Amino acid sequence: KQWYQRRVAITAGVDKIALLKQPSEEGYSKRIAFLFDSTLTAFLMMGNLSPGLKTHAVTMFEVGKLSDESLDSFIAELDKVTDTAEGEAKRYFDHAFTLRDTIQFLRYNAAIDPAGVGAGVDLLRCESLNSLDASTCSRVLNKNYNLLISMAPLSNEVRTVSSSSPYHIGPPVPEVNSVWLKMWMYHITGCGPVSFLLAKGTRLLHLPPELYPYDRLMITTWGHESTIVNTSNVLMALNEALSHSAVLLQAYSKRNEAEIVYVTFPFDKSDVNNAENVEGDNVEGEESKKLDLVDHPALVKLSSCVDFDHSCGYVTFISSSKQFSERQDESPPICSTNVHIDSFDDWKLLDMYFGVPLFSSEVNKHTCDLLLSRKLCTEKSLIALTDSHRQLVLYLLDFISEYQLVPLAEDDYSGPGEVKSFVCQQMPGINLPPVPYPTRNLMFSTNSLTEITV
């Protein structure tokens, strides 16, 4: 009965969304909210990027908001950043550049404003919104904004904003921004790296045989970023992590030669066709046409459940062995929508994120171009996105319900048309994660998901 009630609530008609909207004050134009997390402010503060930038970063963290009136000064500070960093520090610089470009793209752009007039942009920190109760948060957002756009990826530690009013381009519920989405993707497509989702409290005496061929593994503790570790050193660290958290353990590379490729969506088939034509003109005697990751069978299957046409973000593919001989071992991941490959079998789905990426100038620019060319911010497209996201949430929550025992909270519902999500039942003095832990150990291998005993 509980699941039936949730289905009825989530699949309620899109026309109810209009009932949630509140009129803005006379003479005040609603703005666009760009949602970020504390990771971004940490990058801006730790990078030593420019003297005045740290002041703005502190405001973003402590106040939780940087209003449109402050953005001219903020952009001026971002303009002072010079691209001279290498290694890990380059990550901070890249985020500064793409944040500047994103703000300039969104501000007063009539094609991005659902009202069609061009709106100012406020930067809002997700953690600050999380500190508000659901009704207050909904009232504030509806009063001041007509569109929410999330950065991608948001940290797994953040409880993402669940909103269909204002419209939201980003993860619709926290579960979509979690490890659960990975396992669901692998399950429905039959494509993904060898993966073990281990419940908290599990203890391994040895590594599973399926991971023996790999020299590096990826460990993701619940609510934290993934880390790459050598297989020879993983067992002690893994058991330590399992003592306080659920863990996702995945195959990463053989002979230290993994390749990562980011494929942005909506998928632009014209780019693929143009690239193939150019390649055909320049390469003589090639017996077989190169394949493109956009046409990967896993993406075709995923498209039946995920609306790639009305949202933006990126899908990550991984190959556990080197595929591009001209690239150095430490080359950064390829960010492209028209990567040509020899075989689909060499490439596996790794993850998927919704929103505007900030980690790469190339993938950020392509995503912003798609927001314009595919008219993703029009009322028609946003209504279609809200409806399809509601269906995606249904698929994912039904999947999660099979592998954990935390009930759906009856009061986790902010109004008609809103999607619900799982919530952990909070106990006094105990902080539980925003997304429930698995209670069963799962393995994805040989194209199928199975429950295991360890």
Coordinates of C-alpha atoms in Angstrom, one line a residue:
K1 CA 0.0 0.0 0.0
Q2 CA 2.8 2.4 0.9
W3 CA 4.5 1.9 -2.5
Y4 CA 1.2 2.3 -4.3
Q5 CA 0.5 5.6 -2.5
R6 CA 4.0 6.8 -3.5
R7 CA 3.4 5.9 -7.1
V8 CA 0.2 7.8 -7.2
A9 CA 1.9 10.9 -5.6
I10 CA 4.9 10.8 -7.9
T11 CA 3.0 10.3 -11.1
A12 CA 0.5 13.1 -10.4
G13 CA -0.1 15.4 -13.4
V14 CA 2.4 18.0 -14.3
D15 CA -0.4 20.6 -14.4
K16 CA -0.4 20.6 -10.6
I17 CA 3.1 22.2 -10.7
A18 CA 1.5 25.6 -11.4
L19 CA -0.4 25.5 -8.1
L20 CA 2.8 25.6 -6.2
K21 CA 4.1 28.8 -7.8
Q22 CA 3.8 32.0 -5.8
P23 CA 3.7 35.4 -7.4
S24 CA 6.7 37.5 -7.0
E25 CA 6.6 40.9 -5.4
E26 CA 5.6 43.8 -7.7
G27 CA 8.6 45.1 -9.6
Y28 CA 10.8 42.2 -8.6
S29 CA 12.0 39.7 -11.3
K30 CA 12.6 36.2 -10.3
R31 CA 16.2 35.0 -10.8
I32 CA 18.1 31.8 -11.7
A33 CA 19.7 30.0 -8.8
F34 CA 23.0 28.1 -9.5
L35 CA 23.4 25.5 -6.8
F36 CA 26.9 24.5 -5.6
D37 CA 28.3 22.6 -2.6
S38 CA 31.1 23.2 -0.1
T39 CA 33.6 21.4 -2.3
L40 CA 33.5 24.4 -4.7
T41 CA 34.2 26.9 -2.0
A42 CA 37.0 24.8 -0.7
F43 CA 38.6 24.8 -4.2
L44 CA 38.3 28.6 -4.3
M45 CA 39.9 29.0 -0.9
M46 CA 42.6 26.4 -1.1
G47 CA 43.9 27.3 -4.5
N48 CA 45.4 30.6 -3.5
L49 CA 43.9 31.8 -6.8
S50 CA 43.7 35.5 -6.2
P51 CA 43.8 37.7 -3.1
G52 CA 40.2 39.0 -3.3
L53 CA 38.7 35.7 -4.3
K54 CA 39.0 34.2 -0.9
T55 CA 36.7 36.8 0.6
H56 CA 33.9 35.9 -1.8
A57 CA 34.6 32.2 -1.2
V58 CA 34.2 32.7 2.6
T59 CA 30.9 34.5 2.0
M60 CA 29.7 31.7 -0.2
F61 CA 30.5 29.2 2.5
E62 CA 29.4 31.1 5.7
V63 CA 26.4 33.0 4.3
G64 CA 25.5 30.3 1.8
K65 CA 24.7 32.8 -0.9
L66 CA 26.3 35.2 -3.3
S67 CA 23.7 37.4 -4.8
D68 CA 23.6 38.8 -8.4
E69 CA 24.6 42.2 -7.1
S70 CA 28.0 40.8 -6.0
L71 CA 28.7 38.9 -9.1
D72 CA 30.4 41.7 -11.0
S73 CA 33.1 41.9 -8.3
F74 CA 33.3 38.1 -8.1
I75 CA 33.8 37.7 -11.8
A76 CA 36.5 40.4 -11.7
E77 CA 38.4 38.4 -9.2
L78 CA 38.0 35.2 -11.2
D79 CA 39.4 37.1 -14.2
K80 CA 42.6 37.6 -12.3
V81 CA 43.2 33.9 -12.0
T82 CA 46.1 32.7 -14.2
D83 CA 46.4 29.2 -15.5
T84 CA 49.8 28.4 -14.2
A85 CA 49.1 25.4 -11.9
E86 CA 50.0 21.8 -12.4
G87 CA 48.9 18.5 -10.8
E88 CA 46.2 18.6 -8.1
A89 CA 46.3 22.4 -8.0
K90 CA 45.2 22.6 -11.6
R91 CA 41.8 21.2 -10.4
Y92 CA 41.2 24.4 -8.4
F93 CA 42.1 26.6 -11.3
D94 CA 39.9 24.7 -13.7
H95 CA 36.9 25.1 -11.4
A96 CA 37.5 28.8 -11.1
F97 CA 37.6 29.3 -14.9
T98 CA 34.5 27.2 -15.6
L99 CA 32.6 28.8 -12.8
R100 CA 33.3 32.2 -14.3
D101 CA 32.3 31.1 -17.7
T102 CA 29.1 29.5 -16.4
I103 CA 28.0 32.6 -14.5
Q104 CA 28.6 34.8 -17.5
F105 CA 26.6 32.4 -19.7
L106 CA 23.6 32.2 -17.4
R107 CA 23.3 35.9 -16.4
Y108 CA 20.7 37.9 -18.3
N109 CA 20.5 35.3 -21.0
A110 CA 17.0 35.4 -22.4
A111 CA 17.4 31.9 -23.8
I112 CA 18.1 30.5 -20.4
D113 CA 15.4 32.3 -18.5
P114 CA 12.1 30.4 -18.7
A115 CA 10.3 33.8 -18.7
G116 CA 12.3 34.7 -21.8
V117 CA 13.5 38.1 -20.6
G118 CA 17.0 37.3 -19.1
A119 CA 17.4 37.0 -15.3
G120 CA 20.0 37.7 -12.7
V121 CA 21.8 34.8 -11.1
D122 CA 22.3 34.0 -7.4
L123 CA 24.8 31.4 -6.2
L124 CA 23.2 29.2 -3.5
R125 CA 25.0 26.6 -1.3
C126 CA 23.1 23.3 -1.1
E127 CA 24.1 22.7 2.5
S128 CA 22.6 26.1 3.5
L129 CA 19.3 25.1 1.8
N130 CA 19.4 21.8 3.7
S131 CA 19.4 23.6 7.0
L132 CA 15.9 25.0 6.2
D133 CA 12.8 23.0 6.8
A134 CA 11.1 21.7 3.7
S135 CA 8.3 24.2 3.7
T136 CA 10.5 27.2 4.3
C137 CA 12.9 26.1 1.6
S138 CA 10.1 25.6 -0.9
R139 CA 8.6 29.0 -0.1
V140 CA 12.0 30.8 -0.5
L141 CA 12.8 29.1 -3.7
N142 CA 9.4 29.7 -5.3
K143 CA 9.3 33.3 -4.2
N144 CA 12.7 34.3 -5.6
Y145 CA 13.6 31.9 -8.5
N146 CA 12.0 30.5 -11.6
L147 CA 14.9 28.0 -12.4
L148 CA 17.4 26.0 -10.4
I149 CA 20.6 24.7 -12.1
S150 CA 23.0 22.4 -10.2
M151 CA 26.7 22.1 -10.7
A152 CA 27.9 18.6 -11.6
P153 CA 28.9 16.6 -9.8
L154 CA 27.5 17.6 -6.5
S155 CA 29.2 15.9 -3.5
N156 CA 27.7 12.7 -2.3
E157 CA 27.6 14.2 1.2
V158 CA 25.0 16.8 0.0
R159 CA 21.3 16.2 0.2
T160 CA 20.3 17.6 -3.2
V161 CA 17.3 19.9 -3.6
S162 CA 14.2 18.0 -4.6
S163 CA 12.0 20.5 -6.5
S164 CA 9.7 20.5 -9.5
S165 CA 8.7 24.1 -8.7
P166 CA 10.9 26.0 -9.4
Y167 CA 12.1 23.8 -12.2
H168 CA 15.4 22.1 -11.5
I169 CA 18.1 21.0 -14.0
G170 CA 20.1 18.7 -11.8
P171 CA 19.6 15.5 -9.7
P172 CA 15.9 15.3 -8.8
V173 CA 16.4 13.5 -5.5
P174 CA 19.5 12.6 -3.4
E175 CA 19.4 9.0 -4.5
V176 CA 20.1 10.0 -8.1
N177 CA 23.3 11.6 -6.8
S178 CA 24.4 8.4 -5.0
V179 CA 26.1 5.0 -5.4
W180 CA 22.6 3.6 -5.9
L181 CA 22.3 5.2 -9.3
K182 CA 25.5 3.4 -10.5
M183 CA 24.2 0.0 -9.4
W184 CA 20.9 0.6 -11.0
M185 CA 22.6 1.7 -14.3
Y186 CA 24.7 -1.4 -14.4
H187 CA 21.7 -3.6 -13.6
I188 CA 19.4 -2.3 -16.4
T189 CA 22.1 -2.0 -19.1
G190 CA 24.2 -5.1 -18.2
C191 CA 27.2 -2.9 -18.6
G192 CA 29.7 -1.7 -15.9
P193 CA 32.9 -2.5 -14.3
V194 CA 33.2 -5.4 -11.8
S195 CA 31.6 -3.9 -8.7
F196 CA 30.9 -5.0 -5.1
L197 CA 28.4 -3.0 -3.0
L198 CA 29.2 -4.0 0.6
A199 CA 27.0 -3.4 3.6
K200 CA 28.4 -1.7 6.6
G201 CA 29.9 -4.2 9.1
T202 CA 31.0 -6.6 6.4
R203 CA 34.5 -8.0 6.7
L204 CA 36.6 -9.5 3.9
L205 CA 39.3 -12.1 4.6
H206 CA 40.5 -11.9 1.0
L207 CA 39.6 -10.0 -2.2
P208 CA 37.0 -11.5 -4.4
P209 CA 38.5 -13.5 -7.3
E210 CA 36.7 -11.3 -9.9
L211 CA 39.1 -8.5 -8.9
Y212 CA 42.4 -10.5 -9.2
P213 CA 43.1 -9.3 -12.8
Y214 CA 43.2 -5.7 -11.8
D215 CA 46.1 -3.8 -10.3
R216 CA 44.1 -0.8 -9.2
L217 CA 40.7 -0.6 -7.6
M218 CA 38.2 2.3 -6.9
I219 CA 36.8 2.6 -3.4
T220 CA 33.8 4.8 -2.7
T221 CA 32.8 5.1 1.0
W222 CA 29.2 6.3 1.6
G223 CA 28.9 10.0 1.0
H224 CA 32.5 10.6 0.0
E225 CA 34.5 10.9 -3.2
S226 CA 36.0 7.8 -4.8
T227 CA 39.7 7.0 -4.4
I228 CA 42.0 4.9 -6.5
V229 CA 44.2 2.4 -4.6
N230 CA 46.6 -0.4 -5.5
T231 CA 45.1 -3.8 -5.2
S232 CA 48.0 -5.0 -3.1
N233 CA 47.1 -2.5 -0.3
V234 CA 43.4 -2.4 -0.5
L235 CA 42.2 -5.1 2.0
M236 CA 43.2 -3.4 5.2
A237 CA 41.8 0.0 4.1
L238 CA 38.6 -1.6 2.8
N239 CA 37.9 -3.4 6.1
E240 CA 38.6 -0.2 8.1
A241 CA 36.1 1.7 5.9
L242 CA 33.5 -1.1 6.2
S243 CA 33.6 -0.7 10.0
H244 CA 31.8 2.6 9.8
S245 CA 30.3 2.9 6.3
A246 CA 29.0 1.0 3.4
V247 CA 31.5 0.8 0.5
L248 CA 31.4 0.4 -3.2
L249 CA 34.5 -1.5 -4.5
Q250 CA 35.1 -1.5 -8.2
A251 CA 37.6 -2.7 -10.8
Y252 CA 39.6 0.2 -12.2
S253 CA 42.7 -0.6 -14.3
K254 CA 44.9 -3.4 -15.6
R255 CA 48.7 -2.5 -15.8
N256 CA 47.9 1.1 -14.7
E257 CA 46.3 1.8 -18.1
A258 CA 42.7 2.9 -17.5
E259 CA 41.1 5.4 -19.8
I260 CA 38.2 7.7 -18.8
V261 CA 35.9 9.4 -21.3
Y262 CA 33.1 11.9 -20.5
V263 CA 30.1 11.9 -22.8
T264 CA 27.9 15.0 -22.4
F265 CA 24.1 14.9 -22.9
P266 CA 21.8 15.7 -24.6
F267 CA 23.7 13.7 -27.2
D268 CA 24.5 15.7 -30.3
K269 CA 24.3 13.2 -33.2
S270 CA 25.3 16.0 -35.6
D271 CA 28.7 16.1 -34.0
V272 CA 29.1 12.4 -34.5
N273 CA 28.1 12.5 -38.2
N274 CA 30.4 15.5 -38.9
A275 CA 33.3 13.8 -37.2
E276 CA 32.7 10.6 -39.2
N277 CA 32.6 12.5 -42.5
V278 CA 35.8 14.3 -41.7
E279 CA 37.4 11.0 -40.7
G280 CA 36.2 9.3 -43.9
D281 CA 37.7 12.1 -46.0
N282 CA 41.1 12.1 -44.3
V283 CA 41.7 8.3 -43.7
E284 CA 42.1 6.3 -46.9
G285 CA 42.0 2.5 -47.0
E286 CA 40.3 2.1 -43.7
E287 CA 38.2 -1.1 -43.9
S288 CA 35.8 -0.5 -41.1
K289 CA 34.2 2.7 -39.8
K290 CA 35.1 3.7 -36.3
L291 CA 32.4 3.4 -33.6
D292 CA 31.3 6.3 -31.4
L293 CA 30.5 6.1 -27.7
V294 CA 27.3 8.0 -28.2
D295 CA 26.0 4.9 -30.0
H296 CA 27.1 2.5 -27.2
P297 CA 24.4 -0.2 -26.7
A298 CA 24.4 0.6 -22.9
L299 CA 23.4 4.2 -23.7
V300 CA 20.7 3.0 -26.0
K301 CA 19.3 0.8 -23.2
L302 CA 19.7 3.6 -20.6
S303 CA 17.8 6.0 -22.9
S304 CA 14.6 4.0 -22.4
C305 CA 14.6 5.0 -18.7
V306 CA 16.6 8.3 -18.6
D307 CA 15.4 11.4 -20.5
F308 CA 18.7 12.6 -22.1
D309 CA 16.8 14.9 -24.5
H310 CA 15.5 17.4 -21.9
S311 CA 18.3 17.4 -19.3
C312 CA 22.0 18.1 -19.3
G313 CA 25.0 16.4 -17.6
Y314 CA 27.5 13.7 -18.5
V315 CA 28.0 9.9 -18.6
T316 CA 31.4 8.5 -17.8
F317 CA 32.8 5.5 -19.6
I318 CA 35.9 3.6 -18.4
S319 CA 38.2 1.2 -20.2
S320 CA 40.5 -0.8 -17.9
S321 CA 43.3 -0.9 -20.5
K322 CA 44.8 1.8 -22.6
Q323 CA 42.8 2.4 -25.8
F324 CA 44.6 5.4 -27.3
S325 CA 48.2 4.6 -27.9
E326 CA 49.3 8.2 -28.5
R327 CA 48.3 9.3 -24.9
Q328 CA 50.7 9.3 -22.0
D329 CA 49.9 7.3 -18.9
E330 CA 49.2 10.4 -16.8
S331 CA 47.1 12.1 -19.5
P332 CA 43.8 13.7 -18.2
P333 CA 40.5 12.0 -19.1
I334 CA 39.1 12.8 -22.6
C335 CA 36.1 15.1 -22.5
S336 CA 34.3 14.7 -25.8
T337 CA 31.0 13.6 -27.4
N338 CA 32.6 12.1 -30.5
V339 CA 35.3 9.8 -29.3
H340 CA 35.9 7.1 -31.9
I341 CA 36.7 3.6 -30.7
D342 CA 37.3 0.2 -32.2
S343 CA 35.0 -1.9 -30.0
F344 CA 32.1 -1.2 -27.6
D345 CA 33.2 -4.2 -25.6
D346 CA 36.3 -2.4 -24.3
W347 CA 34.2 0.4 -22.7
K348 CA 31.9 0.2 -19.6
L349 CA 29.5 2.6 -18.0
L350 CA 31.0 4.1 -14.8
D351 CA 28.7 6.8 -13.6
M352 CA 26.2 9.5 -14.6
Y353 CA 25.6 13.0 -13.2
F354 CA 22.9 15.7 -13.9
G355 CA 23.7 19.4 -14.0
V356 CA 26.4 21.7 -15.5
P357 CA 29.9 20.3 -15.1
L358 CA 32.6 22.6 -13.7
F359 CA 35.6 20.3 -13.7
S360 CA 36.5 20.7 -17.4
S361 CA 36.4 23.8 -19.6
E362 CA 35.7 21.6 -22.7
V363 CA 32.8 19.6 -21.2
N364 CA 31.4 22.8 -19.6
K365 CA 31.4 24.7 -22.8
H366 CA 29.7 21.8 -24.7
T367 CA 27.1 21.5 -22.0
C368 CA 26.3 25.2 -22.1
D369 CA 26.1 25.1 -25.9
L370 CA 23.6 22.3 -25.7
L371 CA 21.5 24.2 -23.1
L372 CA 21.0 26.8 -25.9
S373 CA 20.8 24.7 -29.0
R374 CA 18.4 22.2 -27.5
K375 CA 16.3 24.9 -25.8
L376 CA 16.4 23.0 -22.5
C377 CA 15.3 26.1 -20.4
T378 CA 12.0 26.7 -22.2
E379 CA 8.8 26.0 -20.4
K380 CA 7.9 23.1 -22.6
S381 CA 11.2 21.4 -22.1
L382 CA 11.3 21.9 -18.4
I383 CA 7.8 20.4 -18.0
A384 CA 8.9 17.4 -20.0
L385 CA 12.0 17.1 -17.8
T386 CA 9.9 17.2 -14.6
D387 CA 7.7 14.5 -15.8
S388 CA 10.6 12.2 -17.0
H389 CA 12.5 12.8 -13.8
R390 CA 9.5 11.7 -11.8
Q391 CA 9.6 8.4 -13.7
L392 CA 13.3 8.0 -13.2
V393 CA 12.9 8.4 -9.5
L394 CA 10.2 5.7 -9.5
Y395 CA 12.6 3.3 -11.3
L396 CA 15.4 4.0 -8.9
L397 CA 13.4 3.9 -5.6
D398 CA 11.9 0.6 -6.6
F399 CA 15.3 -0.8 -7.3
I400 CA 16.7 0.5 -3.9
S401 CA 13.7 -0.9 -2.0
E402 CA 14.8 -4.4 -3.0
Y403 CA 18.2 -4.1 -1.3
Q404 CA 17.6 -2.1 1.9
L405 CA 15.0 -1.9 4.7
V406 CA 14.7 1.8 5.4
P407 CA 11.0 2.8 4.9
L408 CA 9.8 5.7 2.9
A409 CA 8.9 8.6 5.2
E410 CA 5.3 9.6 4.8
D411 CA 6.0 13.3 5.5
D412 CA 8.9 13.7 3.1
Y413 CA 6.6 15.4 0.6
S414 CA 6.5 19.1 0.0
G415 CA 3.5 19.4 -2.2
P416 CA 1.5 18.1 -5.2
G417 CA 3.7 16.9 -8.0
E418 CA 6.8 16.7 -5.9
V419 CA 8.8 13.5 -5.9
K420 CA 9.5 11.7 -2.6
S421 CA 12.7 9.9 -1.6
F422 CA 13.9 7.6 1.1
V423 CA 15.0 9.2 4.3
C424 CA 16.8 7.6 7.2
Q425 CA 14.9 7.8 10.5
Q426 CA 16.9 10.2 12.5
M427 CA 17.6 9.4 16.2
P428 CA 18.5 12.1 18.7
G429 CA 22.3 12.8 18.7
I430 CA 22.9 10.5 15.6
N431 CA 23.6 11.9 12.2
L432 CA 22.6 9.4 9.5
P433 CA 23.4 9.8 5.8
P434 CA 20.8 11.4 3.5
V435 CA 20.7 8.3 1.4
P436 CA 20.1 4.9 3.0
Y437 CA 22.8 2.2 3.3
P438 CA 22.4 -1.1 1.5
T439 CA 21.6 -4.0 3.9
R440 CA 22.6 -6.7 1.4
N441 CA 25.9 -7.4 -0.3
L442 CA 25.7 -7.1 -4.1
M443 CA 28.0 -8.0 -6.9
F444 CA 27.9 -6.8 -10.5
S445 CA 29.9 -9.1 -12.8
T446 CA 29.5 -10.8 -16.2
N447 CA 26.7 -8.3 -17.1
S448 CA 24.4 -9.2 -14.1
L449 CA 23.7 -8.1 -10.6
T450 CA 23.5 -10.8 -7.9
E451 CA 23.2 -10.9 -4.1
I452 CA 26.3 -12.5 -2.4
T453 CA 27.3 -13.8 0.9
V454 CA 30.8 -12.9 2.2

